CSV table of C-alpha atoms and ligand atoms in Angstrom, one decimal:
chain,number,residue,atom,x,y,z
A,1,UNK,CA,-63.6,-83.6,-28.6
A,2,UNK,CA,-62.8,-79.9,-30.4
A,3,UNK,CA,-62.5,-80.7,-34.4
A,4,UNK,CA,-61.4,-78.2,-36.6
A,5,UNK,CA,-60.2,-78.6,-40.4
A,6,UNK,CA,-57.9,-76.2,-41.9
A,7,UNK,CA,-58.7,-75.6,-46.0
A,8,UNK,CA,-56.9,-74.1,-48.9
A,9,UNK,CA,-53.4,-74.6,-47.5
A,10,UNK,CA,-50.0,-75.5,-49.4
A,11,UNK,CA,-49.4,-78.1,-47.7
A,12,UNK,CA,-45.5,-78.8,-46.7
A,13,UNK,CA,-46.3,-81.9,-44.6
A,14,UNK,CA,-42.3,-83.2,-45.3
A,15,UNK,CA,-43.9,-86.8,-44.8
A,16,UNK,CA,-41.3,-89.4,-46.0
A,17,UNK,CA,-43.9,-91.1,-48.4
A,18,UNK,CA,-43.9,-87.8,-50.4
A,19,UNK,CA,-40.9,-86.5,-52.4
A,20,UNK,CA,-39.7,-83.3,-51.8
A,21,UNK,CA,-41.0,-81.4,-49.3
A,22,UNK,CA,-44.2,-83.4,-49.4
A,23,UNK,CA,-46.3,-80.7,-51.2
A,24,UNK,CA,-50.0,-81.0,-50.9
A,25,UNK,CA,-51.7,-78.5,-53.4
A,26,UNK,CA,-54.5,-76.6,-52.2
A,27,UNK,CA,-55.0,-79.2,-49.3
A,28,UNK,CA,-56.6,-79.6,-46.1
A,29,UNK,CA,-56.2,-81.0,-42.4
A,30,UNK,CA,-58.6,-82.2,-40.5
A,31,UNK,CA,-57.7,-82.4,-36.4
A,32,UNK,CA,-59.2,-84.1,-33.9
A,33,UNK,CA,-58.7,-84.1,-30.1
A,34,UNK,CA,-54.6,-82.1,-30.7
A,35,UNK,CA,-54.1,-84.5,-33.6
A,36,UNK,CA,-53.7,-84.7,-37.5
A,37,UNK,CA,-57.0,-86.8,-38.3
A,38,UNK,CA,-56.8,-86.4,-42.2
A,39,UNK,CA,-54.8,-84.7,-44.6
A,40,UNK,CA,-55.1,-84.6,-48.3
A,41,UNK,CA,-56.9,-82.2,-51.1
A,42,UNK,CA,-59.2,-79.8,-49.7
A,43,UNK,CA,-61.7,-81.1,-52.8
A,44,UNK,CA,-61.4,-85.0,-51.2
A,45,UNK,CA,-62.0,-83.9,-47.7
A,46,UNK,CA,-64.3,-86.6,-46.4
A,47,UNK,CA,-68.1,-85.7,-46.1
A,48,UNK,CA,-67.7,-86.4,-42.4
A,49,UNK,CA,-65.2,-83.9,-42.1
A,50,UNK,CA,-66.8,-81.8,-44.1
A,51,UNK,CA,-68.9,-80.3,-41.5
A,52,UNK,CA,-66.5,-79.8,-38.8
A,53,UNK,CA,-65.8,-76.0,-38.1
A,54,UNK,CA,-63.4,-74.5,-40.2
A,55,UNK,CA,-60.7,-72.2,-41.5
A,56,UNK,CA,-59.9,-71.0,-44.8
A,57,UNK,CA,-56.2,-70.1,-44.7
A,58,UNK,CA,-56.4,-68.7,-48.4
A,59,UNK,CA,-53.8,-70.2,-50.1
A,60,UNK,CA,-51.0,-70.1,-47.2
A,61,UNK,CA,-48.3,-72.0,-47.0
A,62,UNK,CA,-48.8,-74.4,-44.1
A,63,UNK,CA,-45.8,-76.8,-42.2
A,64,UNK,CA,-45.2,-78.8,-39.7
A,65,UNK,CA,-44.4,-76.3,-36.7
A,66,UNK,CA,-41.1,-75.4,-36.2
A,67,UNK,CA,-38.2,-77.2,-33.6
A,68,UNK,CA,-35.4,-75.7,-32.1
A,69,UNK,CA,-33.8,-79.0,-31.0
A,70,UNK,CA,-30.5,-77.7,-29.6
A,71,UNK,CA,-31.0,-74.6,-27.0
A,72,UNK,CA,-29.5,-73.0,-24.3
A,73,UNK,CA,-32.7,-70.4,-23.5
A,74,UNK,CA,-32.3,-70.7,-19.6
A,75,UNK,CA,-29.4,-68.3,-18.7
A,76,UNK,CA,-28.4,-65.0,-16.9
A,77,UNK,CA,-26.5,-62.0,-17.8
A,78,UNK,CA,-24.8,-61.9,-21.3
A,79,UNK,CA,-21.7,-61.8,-22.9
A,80,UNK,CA,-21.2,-58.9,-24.7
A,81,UNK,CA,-17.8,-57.8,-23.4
A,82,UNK,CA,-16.5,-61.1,-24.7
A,83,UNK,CA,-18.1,-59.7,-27.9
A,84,UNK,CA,-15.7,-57.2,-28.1
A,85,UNK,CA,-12.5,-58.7,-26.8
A,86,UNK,CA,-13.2,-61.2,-29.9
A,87,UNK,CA,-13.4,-58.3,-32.3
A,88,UNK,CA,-10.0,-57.2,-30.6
A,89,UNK,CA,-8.7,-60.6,-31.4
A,90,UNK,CA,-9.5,-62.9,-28.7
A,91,UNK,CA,-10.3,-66.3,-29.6
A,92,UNK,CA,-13.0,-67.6,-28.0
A,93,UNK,CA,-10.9,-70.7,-26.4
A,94,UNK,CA,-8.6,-67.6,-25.0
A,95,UNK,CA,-11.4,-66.1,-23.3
A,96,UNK,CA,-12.8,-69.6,-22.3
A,97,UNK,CA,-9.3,-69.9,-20.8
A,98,UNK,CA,-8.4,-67.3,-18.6
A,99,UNK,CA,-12.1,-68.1,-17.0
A,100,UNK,CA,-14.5,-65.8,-19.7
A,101,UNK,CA,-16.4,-67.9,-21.7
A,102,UNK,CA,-18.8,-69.9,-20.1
A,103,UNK,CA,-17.4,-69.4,-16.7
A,104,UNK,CA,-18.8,-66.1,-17.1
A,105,UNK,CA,-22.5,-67.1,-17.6
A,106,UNK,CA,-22.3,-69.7,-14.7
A,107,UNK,CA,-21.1,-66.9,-12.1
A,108,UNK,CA,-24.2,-65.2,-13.3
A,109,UNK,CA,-26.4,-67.6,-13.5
A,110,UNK,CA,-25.5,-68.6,-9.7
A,111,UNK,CA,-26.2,-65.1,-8.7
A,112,UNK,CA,-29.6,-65.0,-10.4
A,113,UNK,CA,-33.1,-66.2,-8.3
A,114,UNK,CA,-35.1,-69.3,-10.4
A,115,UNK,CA,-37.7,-66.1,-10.7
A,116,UNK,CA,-35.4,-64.1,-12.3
A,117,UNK,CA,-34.1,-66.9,-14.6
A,118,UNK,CA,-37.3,-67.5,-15.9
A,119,UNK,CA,-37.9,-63.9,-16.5
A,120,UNK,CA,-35.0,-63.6,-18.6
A,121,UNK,CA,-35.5,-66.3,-20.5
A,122,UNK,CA,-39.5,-65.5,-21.6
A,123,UNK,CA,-38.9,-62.8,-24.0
A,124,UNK,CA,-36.3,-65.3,-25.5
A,125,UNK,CA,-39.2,-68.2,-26.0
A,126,UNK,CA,-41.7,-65.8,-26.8
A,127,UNK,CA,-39.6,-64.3,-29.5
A,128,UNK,CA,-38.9,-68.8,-31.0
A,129,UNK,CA,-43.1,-69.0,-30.5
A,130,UNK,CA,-43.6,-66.2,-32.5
A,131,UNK,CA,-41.5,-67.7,-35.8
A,132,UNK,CA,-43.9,-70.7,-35.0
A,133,UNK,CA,-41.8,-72.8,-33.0
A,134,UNK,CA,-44.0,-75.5,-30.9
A,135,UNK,CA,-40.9,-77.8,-29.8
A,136,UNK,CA,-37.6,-76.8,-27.8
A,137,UNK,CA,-35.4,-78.3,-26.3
A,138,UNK,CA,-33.5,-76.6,-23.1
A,139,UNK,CA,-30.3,-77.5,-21.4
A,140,UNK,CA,-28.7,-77.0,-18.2
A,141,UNK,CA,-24.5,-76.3,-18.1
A,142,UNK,CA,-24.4,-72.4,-16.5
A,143,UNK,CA,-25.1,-74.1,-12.9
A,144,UNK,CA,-22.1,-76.7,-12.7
A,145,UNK,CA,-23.1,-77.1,-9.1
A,146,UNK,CA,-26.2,-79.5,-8.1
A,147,UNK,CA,-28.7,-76.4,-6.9
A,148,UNK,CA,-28.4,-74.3,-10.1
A,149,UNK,CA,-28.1,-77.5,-12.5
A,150,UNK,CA,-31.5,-78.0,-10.9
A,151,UNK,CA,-32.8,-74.7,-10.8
A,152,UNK,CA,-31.8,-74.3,-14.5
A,153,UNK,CA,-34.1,-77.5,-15.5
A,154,UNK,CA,-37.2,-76.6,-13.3
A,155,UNK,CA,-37.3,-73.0,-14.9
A,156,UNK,CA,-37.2,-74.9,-18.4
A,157,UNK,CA,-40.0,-77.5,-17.2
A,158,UNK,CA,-41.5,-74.5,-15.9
A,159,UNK,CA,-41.7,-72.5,-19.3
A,160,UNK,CA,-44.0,-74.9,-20.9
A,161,UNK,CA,-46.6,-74.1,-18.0
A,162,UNK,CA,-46.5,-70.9,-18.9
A,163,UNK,CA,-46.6,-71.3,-22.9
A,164,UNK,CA,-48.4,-73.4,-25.3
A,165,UNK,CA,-45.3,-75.4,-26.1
A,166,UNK,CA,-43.4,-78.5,-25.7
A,167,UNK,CA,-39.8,-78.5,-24.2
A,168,UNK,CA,-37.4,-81.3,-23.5
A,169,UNK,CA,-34.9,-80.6,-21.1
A,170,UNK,CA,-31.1,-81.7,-21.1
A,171,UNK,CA,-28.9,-82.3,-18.1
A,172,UNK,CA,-25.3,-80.3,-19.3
A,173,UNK,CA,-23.4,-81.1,-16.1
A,174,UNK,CA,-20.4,-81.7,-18.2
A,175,UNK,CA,-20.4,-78.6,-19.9
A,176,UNK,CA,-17.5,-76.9,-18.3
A,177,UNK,CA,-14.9,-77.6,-15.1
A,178,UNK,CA,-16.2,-75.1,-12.8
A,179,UNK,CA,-13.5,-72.6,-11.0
A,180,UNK,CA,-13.8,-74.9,-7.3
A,181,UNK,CA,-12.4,-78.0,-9.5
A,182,UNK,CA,-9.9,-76.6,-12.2
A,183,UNK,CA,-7.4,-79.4,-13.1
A,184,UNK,CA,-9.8,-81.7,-11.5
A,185,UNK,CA,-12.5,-82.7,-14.2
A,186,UNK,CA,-12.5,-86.2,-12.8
A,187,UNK,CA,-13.3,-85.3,-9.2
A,188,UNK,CA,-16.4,-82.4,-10.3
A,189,UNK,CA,-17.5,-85.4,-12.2
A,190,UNK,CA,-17.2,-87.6,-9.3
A,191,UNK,CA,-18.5,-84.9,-6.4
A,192,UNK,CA,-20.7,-82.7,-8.2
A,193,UNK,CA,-21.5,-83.7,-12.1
A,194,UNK,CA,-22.6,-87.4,-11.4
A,195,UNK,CA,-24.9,-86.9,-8.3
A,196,UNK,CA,-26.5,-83.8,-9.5
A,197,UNK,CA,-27.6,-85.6,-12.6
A,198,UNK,CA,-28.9,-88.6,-10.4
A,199,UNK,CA,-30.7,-86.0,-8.2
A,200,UNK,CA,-32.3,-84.4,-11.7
A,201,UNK,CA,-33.3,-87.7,-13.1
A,202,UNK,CA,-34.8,-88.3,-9.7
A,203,UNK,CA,-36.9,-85.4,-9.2
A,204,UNK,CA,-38.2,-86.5,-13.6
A,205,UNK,CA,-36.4,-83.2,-14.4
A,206,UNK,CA,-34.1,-85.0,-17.2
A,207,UNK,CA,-35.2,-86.2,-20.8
A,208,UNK,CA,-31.5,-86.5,-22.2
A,209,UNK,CA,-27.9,-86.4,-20.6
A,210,UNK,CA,-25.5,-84.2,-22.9
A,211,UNK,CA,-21.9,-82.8,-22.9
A,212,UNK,CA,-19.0,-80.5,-23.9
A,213,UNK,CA,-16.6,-83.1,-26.0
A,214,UNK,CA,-13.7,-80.2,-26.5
A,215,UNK,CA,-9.7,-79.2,-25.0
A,216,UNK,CA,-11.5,-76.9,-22.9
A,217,UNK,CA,-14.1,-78.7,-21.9
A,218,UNK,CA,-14.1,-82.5,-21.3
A,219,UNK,CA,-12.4,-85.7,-23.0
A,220,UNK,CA,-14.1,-88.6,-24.6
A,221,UNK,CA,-13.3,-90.4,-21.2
A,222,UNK,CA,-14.3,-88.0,-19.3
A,223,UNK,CA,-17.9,-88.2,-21.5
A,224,UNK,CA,-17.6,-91.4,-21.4
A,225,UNK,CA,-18.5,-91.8,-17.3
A,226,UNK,CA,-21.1,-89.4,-17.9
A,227,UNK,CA,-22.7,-91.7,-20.7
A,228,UNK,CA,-22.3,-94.5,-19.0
A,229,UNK,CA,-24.3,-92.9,-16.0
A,230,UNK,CA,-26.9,-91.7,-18.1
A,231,UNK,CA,-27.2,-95.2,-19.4
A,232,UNK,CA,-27.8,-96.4,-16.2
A,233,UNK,CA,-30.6,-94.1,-15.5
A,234,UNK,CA,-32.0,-95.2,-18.6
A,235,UNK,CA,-31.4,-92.0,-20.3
A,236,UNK,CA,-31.1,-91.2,-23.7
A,237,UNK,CA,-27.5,-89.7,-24.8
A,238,UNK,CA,-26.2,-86.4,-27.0
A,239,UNK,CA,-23.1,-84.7,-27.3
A,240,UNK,CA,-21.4,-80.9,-28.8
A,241,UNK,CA,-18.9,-83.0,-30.7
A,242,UNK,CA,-16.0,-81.5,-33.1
A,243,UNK,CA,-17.3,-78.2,-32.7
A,244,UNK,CA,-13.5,-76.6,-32.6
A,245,UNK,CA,-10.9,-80.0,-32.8
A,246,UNK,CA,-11.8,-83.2,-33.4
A,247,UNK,CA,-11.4,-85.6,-30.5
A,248,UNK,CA,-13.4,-88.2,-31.8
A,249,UNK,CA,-16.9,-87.4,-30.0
A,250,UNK,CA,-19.3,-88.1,-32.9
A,251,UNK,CA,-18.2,-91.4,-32.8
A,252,UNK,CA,-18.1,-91.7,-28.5
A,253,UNK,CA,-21.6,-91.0,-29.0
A,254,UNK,CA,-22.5,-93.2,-31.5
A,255,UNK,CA,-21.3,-96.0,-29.5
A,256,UNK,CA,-24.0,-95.1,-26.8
A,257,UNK,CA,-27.0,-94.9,-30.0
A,258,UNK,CA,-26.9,-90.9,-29.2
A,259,UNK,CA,-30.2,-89.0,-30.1
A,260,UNK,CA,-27.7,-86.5,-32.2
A,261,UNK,CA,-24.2,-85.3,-31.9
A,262,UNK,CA,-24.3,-81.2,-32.4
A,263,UNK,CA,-21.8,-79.0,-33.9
A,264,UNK,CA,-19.5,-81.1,-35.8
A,265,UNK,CA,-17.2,-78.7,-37.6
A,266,UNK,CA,-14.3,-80.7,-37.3
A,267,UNK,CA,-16.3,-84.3,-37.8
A,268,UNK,CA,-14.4,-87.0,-39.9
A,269,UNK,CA,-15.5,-89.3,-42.5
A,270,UNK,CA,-14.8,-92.5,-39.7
A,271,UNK,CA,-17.0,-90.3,-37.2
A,272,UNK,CA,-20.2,-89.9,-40.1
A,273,UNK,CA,-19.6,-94.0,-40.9
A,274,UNK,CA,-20.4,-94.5,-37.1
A,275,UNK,CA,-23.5,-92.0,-36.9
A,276,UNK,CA,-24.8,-93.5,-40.3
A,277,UNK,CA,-24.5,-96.8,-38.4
A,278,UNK,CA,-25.9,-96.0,-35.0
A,279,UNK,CA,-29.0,-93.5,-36.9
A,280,UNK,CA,-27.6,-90.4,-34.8
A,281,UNK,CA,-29.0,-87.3,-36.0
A,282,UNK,CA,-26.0,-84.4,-37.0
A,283,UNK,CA,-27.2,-81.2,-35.7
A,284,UNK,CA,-25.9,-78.2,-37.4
A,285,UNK,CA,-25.5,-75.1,-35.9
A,286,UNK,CA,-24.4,-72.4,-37.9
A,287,UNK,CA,-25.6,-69.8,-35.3
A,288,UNK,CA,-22.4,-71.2,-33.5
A,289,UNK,CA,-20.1,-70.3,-36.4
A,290,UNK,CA,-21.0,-67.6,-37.8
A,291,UNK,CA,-20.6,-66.1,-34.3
A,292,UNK,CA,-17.1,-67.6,-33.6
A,293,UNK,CA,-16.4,-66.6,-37.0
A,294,UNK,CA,-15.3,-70.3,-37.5
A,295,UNK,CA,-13.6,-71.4,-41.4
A,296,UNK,CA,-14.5,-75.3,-41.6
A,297,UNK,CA,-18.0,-75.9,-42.3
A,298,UNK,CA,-19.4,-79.4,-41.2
A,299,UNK,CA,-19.0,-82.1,-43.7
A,300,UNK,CA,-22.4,-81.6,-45.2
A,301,UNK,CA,-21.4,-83.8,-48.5
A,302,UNK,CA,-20.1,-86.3,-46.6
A,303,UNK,CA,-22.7,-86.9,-43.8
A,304,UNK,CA,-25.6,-86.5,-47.5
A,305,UNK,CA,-23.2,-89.4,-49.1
A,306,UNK,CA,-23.7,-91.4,-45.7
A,307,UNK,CA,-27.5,-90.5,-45.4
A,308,UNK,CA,-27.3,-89.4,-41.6
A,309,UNK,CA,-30.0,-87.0,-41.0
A,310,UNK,CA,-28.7,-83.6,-40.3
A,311,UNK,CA,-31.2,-81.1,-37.9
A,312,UNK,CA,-30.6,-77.4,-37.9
A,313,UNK,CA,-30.8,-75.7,-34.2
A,314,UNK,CA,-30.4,-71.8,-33.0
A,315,UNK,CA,-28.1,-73.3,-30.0
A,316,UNK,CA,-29.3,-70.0,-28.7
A,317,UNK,CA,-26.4,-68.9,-25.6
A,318,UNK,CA,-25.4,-66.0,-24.4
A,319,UNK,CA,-21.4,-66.7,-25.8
A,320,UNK,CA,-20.5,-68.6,-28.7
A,321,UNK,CA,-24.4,-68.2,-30.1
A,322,UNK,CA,-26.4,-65.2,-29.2
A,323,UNK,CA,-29.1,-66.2,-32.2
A,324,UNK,CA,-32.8,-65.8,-31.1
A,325,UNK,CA,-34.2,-66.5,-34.3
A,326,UNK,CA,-34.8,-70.3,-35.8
A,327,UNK,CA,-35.5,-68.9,-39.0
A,328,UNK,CA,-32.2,-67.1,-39.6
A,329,UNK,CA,-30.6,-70.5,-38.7
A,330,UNK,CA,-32.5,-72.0,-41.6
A,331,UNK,CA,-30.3,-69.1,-43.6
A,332,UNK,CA,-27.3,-69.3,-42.1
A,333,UNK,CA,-27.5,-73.3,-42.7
A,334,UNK,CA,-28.2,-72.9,-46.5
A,335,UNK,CA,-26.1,-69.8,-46.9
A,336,UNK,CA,-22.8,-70.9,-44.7
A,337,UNK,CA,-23.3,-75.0,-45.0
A,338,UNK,CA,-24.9,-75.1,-48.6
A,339,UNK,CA,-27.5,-76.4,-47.0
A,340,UNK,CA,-30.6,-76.9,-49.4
A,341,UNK,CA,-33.5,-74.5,-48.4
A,342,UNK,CA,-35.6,-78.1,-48.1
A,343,UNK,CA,-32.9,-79.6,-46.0
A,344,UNK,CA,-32.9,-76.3,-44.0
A,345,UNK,CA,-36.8,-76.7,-43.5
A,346,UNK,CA,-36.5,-80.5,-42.4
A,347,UNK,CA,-33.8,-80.0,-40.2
A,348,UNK,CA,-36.1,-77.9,-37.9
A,349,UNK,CA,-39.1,-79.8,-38.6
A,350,UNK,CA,-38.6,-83.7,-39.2
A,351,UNK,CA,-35.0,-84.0,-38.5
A,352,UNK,CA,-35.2,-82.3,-35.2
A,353,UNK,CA,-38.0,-84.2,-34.2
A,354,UNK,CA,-36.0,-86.7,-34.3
A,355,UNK,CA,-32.6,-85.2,-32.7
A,356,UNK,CA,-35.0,-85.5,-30.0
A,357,UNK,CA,-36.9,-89.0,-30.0
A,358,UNK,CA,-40.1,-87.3,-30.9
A,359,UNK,CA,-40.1,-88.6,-34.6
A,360,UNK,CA,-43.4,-90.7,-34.2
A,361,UNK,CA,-45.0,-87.9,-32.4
A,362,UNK,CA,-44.0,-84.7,-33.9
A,363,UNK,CA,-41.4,-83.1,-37.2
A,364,UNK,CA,-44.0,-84.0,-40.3
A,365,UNK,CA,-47.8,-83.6,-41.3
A,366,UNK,CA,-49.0,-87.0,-41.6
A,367,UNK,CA,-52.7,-88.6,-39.6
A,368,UNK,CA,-51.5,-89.8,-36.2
A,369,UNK,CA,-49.2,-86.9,-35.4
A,370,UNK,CA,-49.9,-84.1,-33.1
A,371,UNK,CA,-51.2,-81.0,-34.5
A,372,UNK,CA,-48.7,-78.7,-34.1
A,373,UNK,CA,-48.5,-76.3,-37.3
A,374,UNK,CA,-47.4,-73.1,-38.8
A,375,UNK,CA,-49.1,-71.0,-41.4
A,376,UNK,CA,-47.0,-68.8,-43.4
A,377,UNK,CA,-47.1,-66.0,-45.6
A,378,UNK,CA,-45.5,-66.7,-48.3
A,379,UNK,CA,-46.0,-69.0,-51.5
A,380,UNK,CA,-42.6,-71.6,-51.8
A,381,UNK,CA,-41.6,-72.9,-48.8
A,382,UNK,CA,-37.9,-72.0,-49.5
A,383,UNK,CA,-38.9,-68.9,-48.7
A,384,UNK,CA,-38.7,-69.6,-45.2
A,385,UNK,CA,-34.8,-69.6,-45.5
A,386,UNK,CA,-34.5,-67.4,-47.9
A,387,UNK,CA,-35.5,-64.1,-46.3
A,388,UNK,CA,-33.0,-62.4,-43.2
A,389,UNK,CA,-35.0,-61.1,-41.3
A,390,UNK,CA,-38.7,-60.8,-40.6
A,391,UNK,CA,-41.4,-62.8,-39.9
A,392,UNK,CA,-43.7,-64.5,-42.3
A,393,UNK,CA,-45.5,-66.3,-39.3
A,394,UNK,CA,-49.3,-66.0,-40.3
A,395,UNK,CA,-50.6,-68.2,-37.5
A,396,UNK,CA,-49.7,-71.0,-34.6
A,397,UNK,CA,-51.4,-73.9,-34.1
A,398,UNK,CA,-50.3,-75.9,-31.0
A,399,UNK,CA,-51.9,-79.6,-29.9
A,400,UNK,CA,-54.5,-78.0,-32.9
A,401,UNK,CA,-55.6,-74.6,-31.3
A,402,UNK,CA,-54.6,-71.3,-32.6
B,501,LIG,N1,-20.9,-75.2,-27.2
B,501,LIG,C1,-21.7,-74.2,-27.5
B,501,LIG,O1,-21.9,-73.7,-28.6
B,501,LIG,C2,-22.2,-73.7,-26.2
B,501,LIG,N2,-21.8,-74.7,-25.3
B,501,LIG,C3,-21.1,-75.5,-25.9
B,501,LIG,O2,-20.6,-76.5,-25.4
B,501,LIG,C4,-21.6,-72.4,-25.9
B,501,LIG,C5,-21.7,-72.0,-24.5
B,501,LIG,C6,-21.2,-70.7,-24.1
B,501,LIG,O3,-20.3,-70.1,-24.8
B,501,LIG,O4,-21.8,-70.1,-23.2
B,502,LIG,FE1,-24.7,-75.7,-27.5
């Protein structure tokens, strides 16, 4: 089994036992076989360990590896015109409604070959792996017909074959009413949404089941079906929720224990009561409004007061989130939300570990967990969300190699 320990690190292992973000002063991490084994001052490490080979990461700043746990890397084309016609004035629920928007990126992502999606979307990983991302999540919603919804997931599954890096994928059949069904949301459920995500499921291509809660999009009971499907696959739930109105998602999703509900612009205080209740994570997006050049902020005092965990994601898409970069999430998070720079951190580490189950696995630096870790350059972690731009990525560790 490989051992390796890694000494004279600043240790940011955000473990809940420790306040803060669970500082470890000149410390060191012993890993065994992809996981922690030992973690504590470099001067305690136990004589056993002591021989194991080692490296010396001189003072370095060193976390938990970074999650993106809300994504939408597998796409083709872009949307830049749409870009544009928003600077001219168009809102983005105009252009979603005279069939831009998303509709756009599904007509392109039809067009495109499973090789060719996957070559669009490597530069897009490789560019999260480089800020020291080891976890992402991926979903499908640009197929919106069984073929592509599939196509979209393999190319995701597919991407961690290729990389050192874990991915979850996400069935996003409900996404968007695609042009063959307008005015007919029920029956693209009923013909198209609903089998495709059985055939997924079926072919192990699905980890979660989420959807598009929104007036342009679909309503809570419309969502609803879908939940209640993904239930009966035995399917964890998640949901964009409140992003522009609020129709009461956060709290659809709550009902059915969902992993997170994402966005939440327009969330309530009834809606954070029922996440509190039902432990679902809030993932914030800020990539997401900054872009739409959005004015409410998620209730970020409210969902504190209530203690539900809030996760920060790129939601990295081609329309309403062209944002490649987890780290200038982390400082769009503390600069638009207020957003402390050590809630920033833990909402891509520990909080987005759990947004996607993976909290006993993965998000902190604790013995037990898998090695995934970043080194940085820097000194104080908030650091990390202070900077725009650039990359204090020193090194990558991934199951414990790099
Ligand atoms: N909300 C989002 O932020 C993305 N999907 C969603 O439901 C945007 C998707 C897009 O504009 O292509
Ligand atoms: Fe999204």
């Amino acid at each position: 089994m490989p051992c390796r320990v890694l000494s004279h690190g600043r240790i940011a292992s955000l473990a809940p036992g420790r306040p803060g973000y669970g500082l470890i002063e000149d410390g060191a991490i012993a890993i065994e076989a992809g996981r922690i084994a030992w973690l504590g001052p470099t001067a305690e490490l136990p004589p056993a360990l002591a021989a194991w080979p080692r490296t010396d990461v001189g003072g370095r700043l060193v976390t938990p590896a970074l999650i993106d746990c809300h994504t939408h890397l597998v796409f083709a084309g872009n949307r830049a015109r749409e870009f544009e016609l928003r600077l001219e004035g168009a809102s983005y629920a105009e252009i979603a409604a005279a069939g831009g928007g998303i509709r756009s990126t599904v007509a392109q992502t039809r067009a495109a070959s499973e090789a060719a999606l996957l070559a669009a979307a490597l530069p897009r990983l490789d560019a999260l792996l480089a800020e020291g991302v080891g976890t992402l999540e991926i979903k499908s919603g640009y197929g919106l017909d069984q073929a592509t919804e599939l196509a979209m997931l393999r190319v995701a599954r597919r991407l961690a074959e290729l990389r050192p890096v874990r991915i979850k994928t996400t069935f996003l059949g409900a996404h968007a009413v695609p042009p063959e069904f307008e005015g007919e949301p029920d029956g693209y459920l009923d013909r198209v949404c609903l089998p495709s995500l059985k055939a997924a499921a079926a072919s192990g291509l699905v980890d979660a089941v989420d959807g598009f809660c929104e007036t342009i999009a679909f309503q809570p009971a419309q969502i609803r079906r879908v939940f209640e499907a993904a239930a009966a696959l035995g399917l964890p739930v998640k949901l964009h929720a409140e992003q522009l109105s609020n129709l009461g998602g956060a709290a659809l999703a709550a009902e059915f224990k969902a992993l997170s509900a994402d966005h939440l612009e327009y969330l309530d205080e009834p809606g954070v009561e029922a996440m509190a209740a039902a432990s679902t994570v809030a993932v914030l997006l800020p990539g997401a409004f900054y872009s739409l050049r959005e004015r409410q902020a998620p209730p970020v005092e409210l969902l504190r007061r209530h203690g539900v965990p809030m996760a920060l994601a790129t939601d990295c898409n081609p329309g309403s989130s062209p944002l490649g970069s987890l780290l200038l999430a982390l400082n769009l998070g503390c600069t638009l939300f207020r957003l402390t720079p050590l809630e920033a951190l833990a909402g891509a580490t520990r909080e987005a570990a759990r947004a996607l189950g993976l909290a006993d696995e993965l998000g902190t630096l604790e013995p037990g967990k898998l090695a995934d870790l970043a080194v940085w350059d820097v000194q104080a972690p908030a650091e990390l969300a202070y900077r725009i731009g650039g990359n204090p990525l020193q090194r990558r560790i991934f199951g414990g190699i790099g």
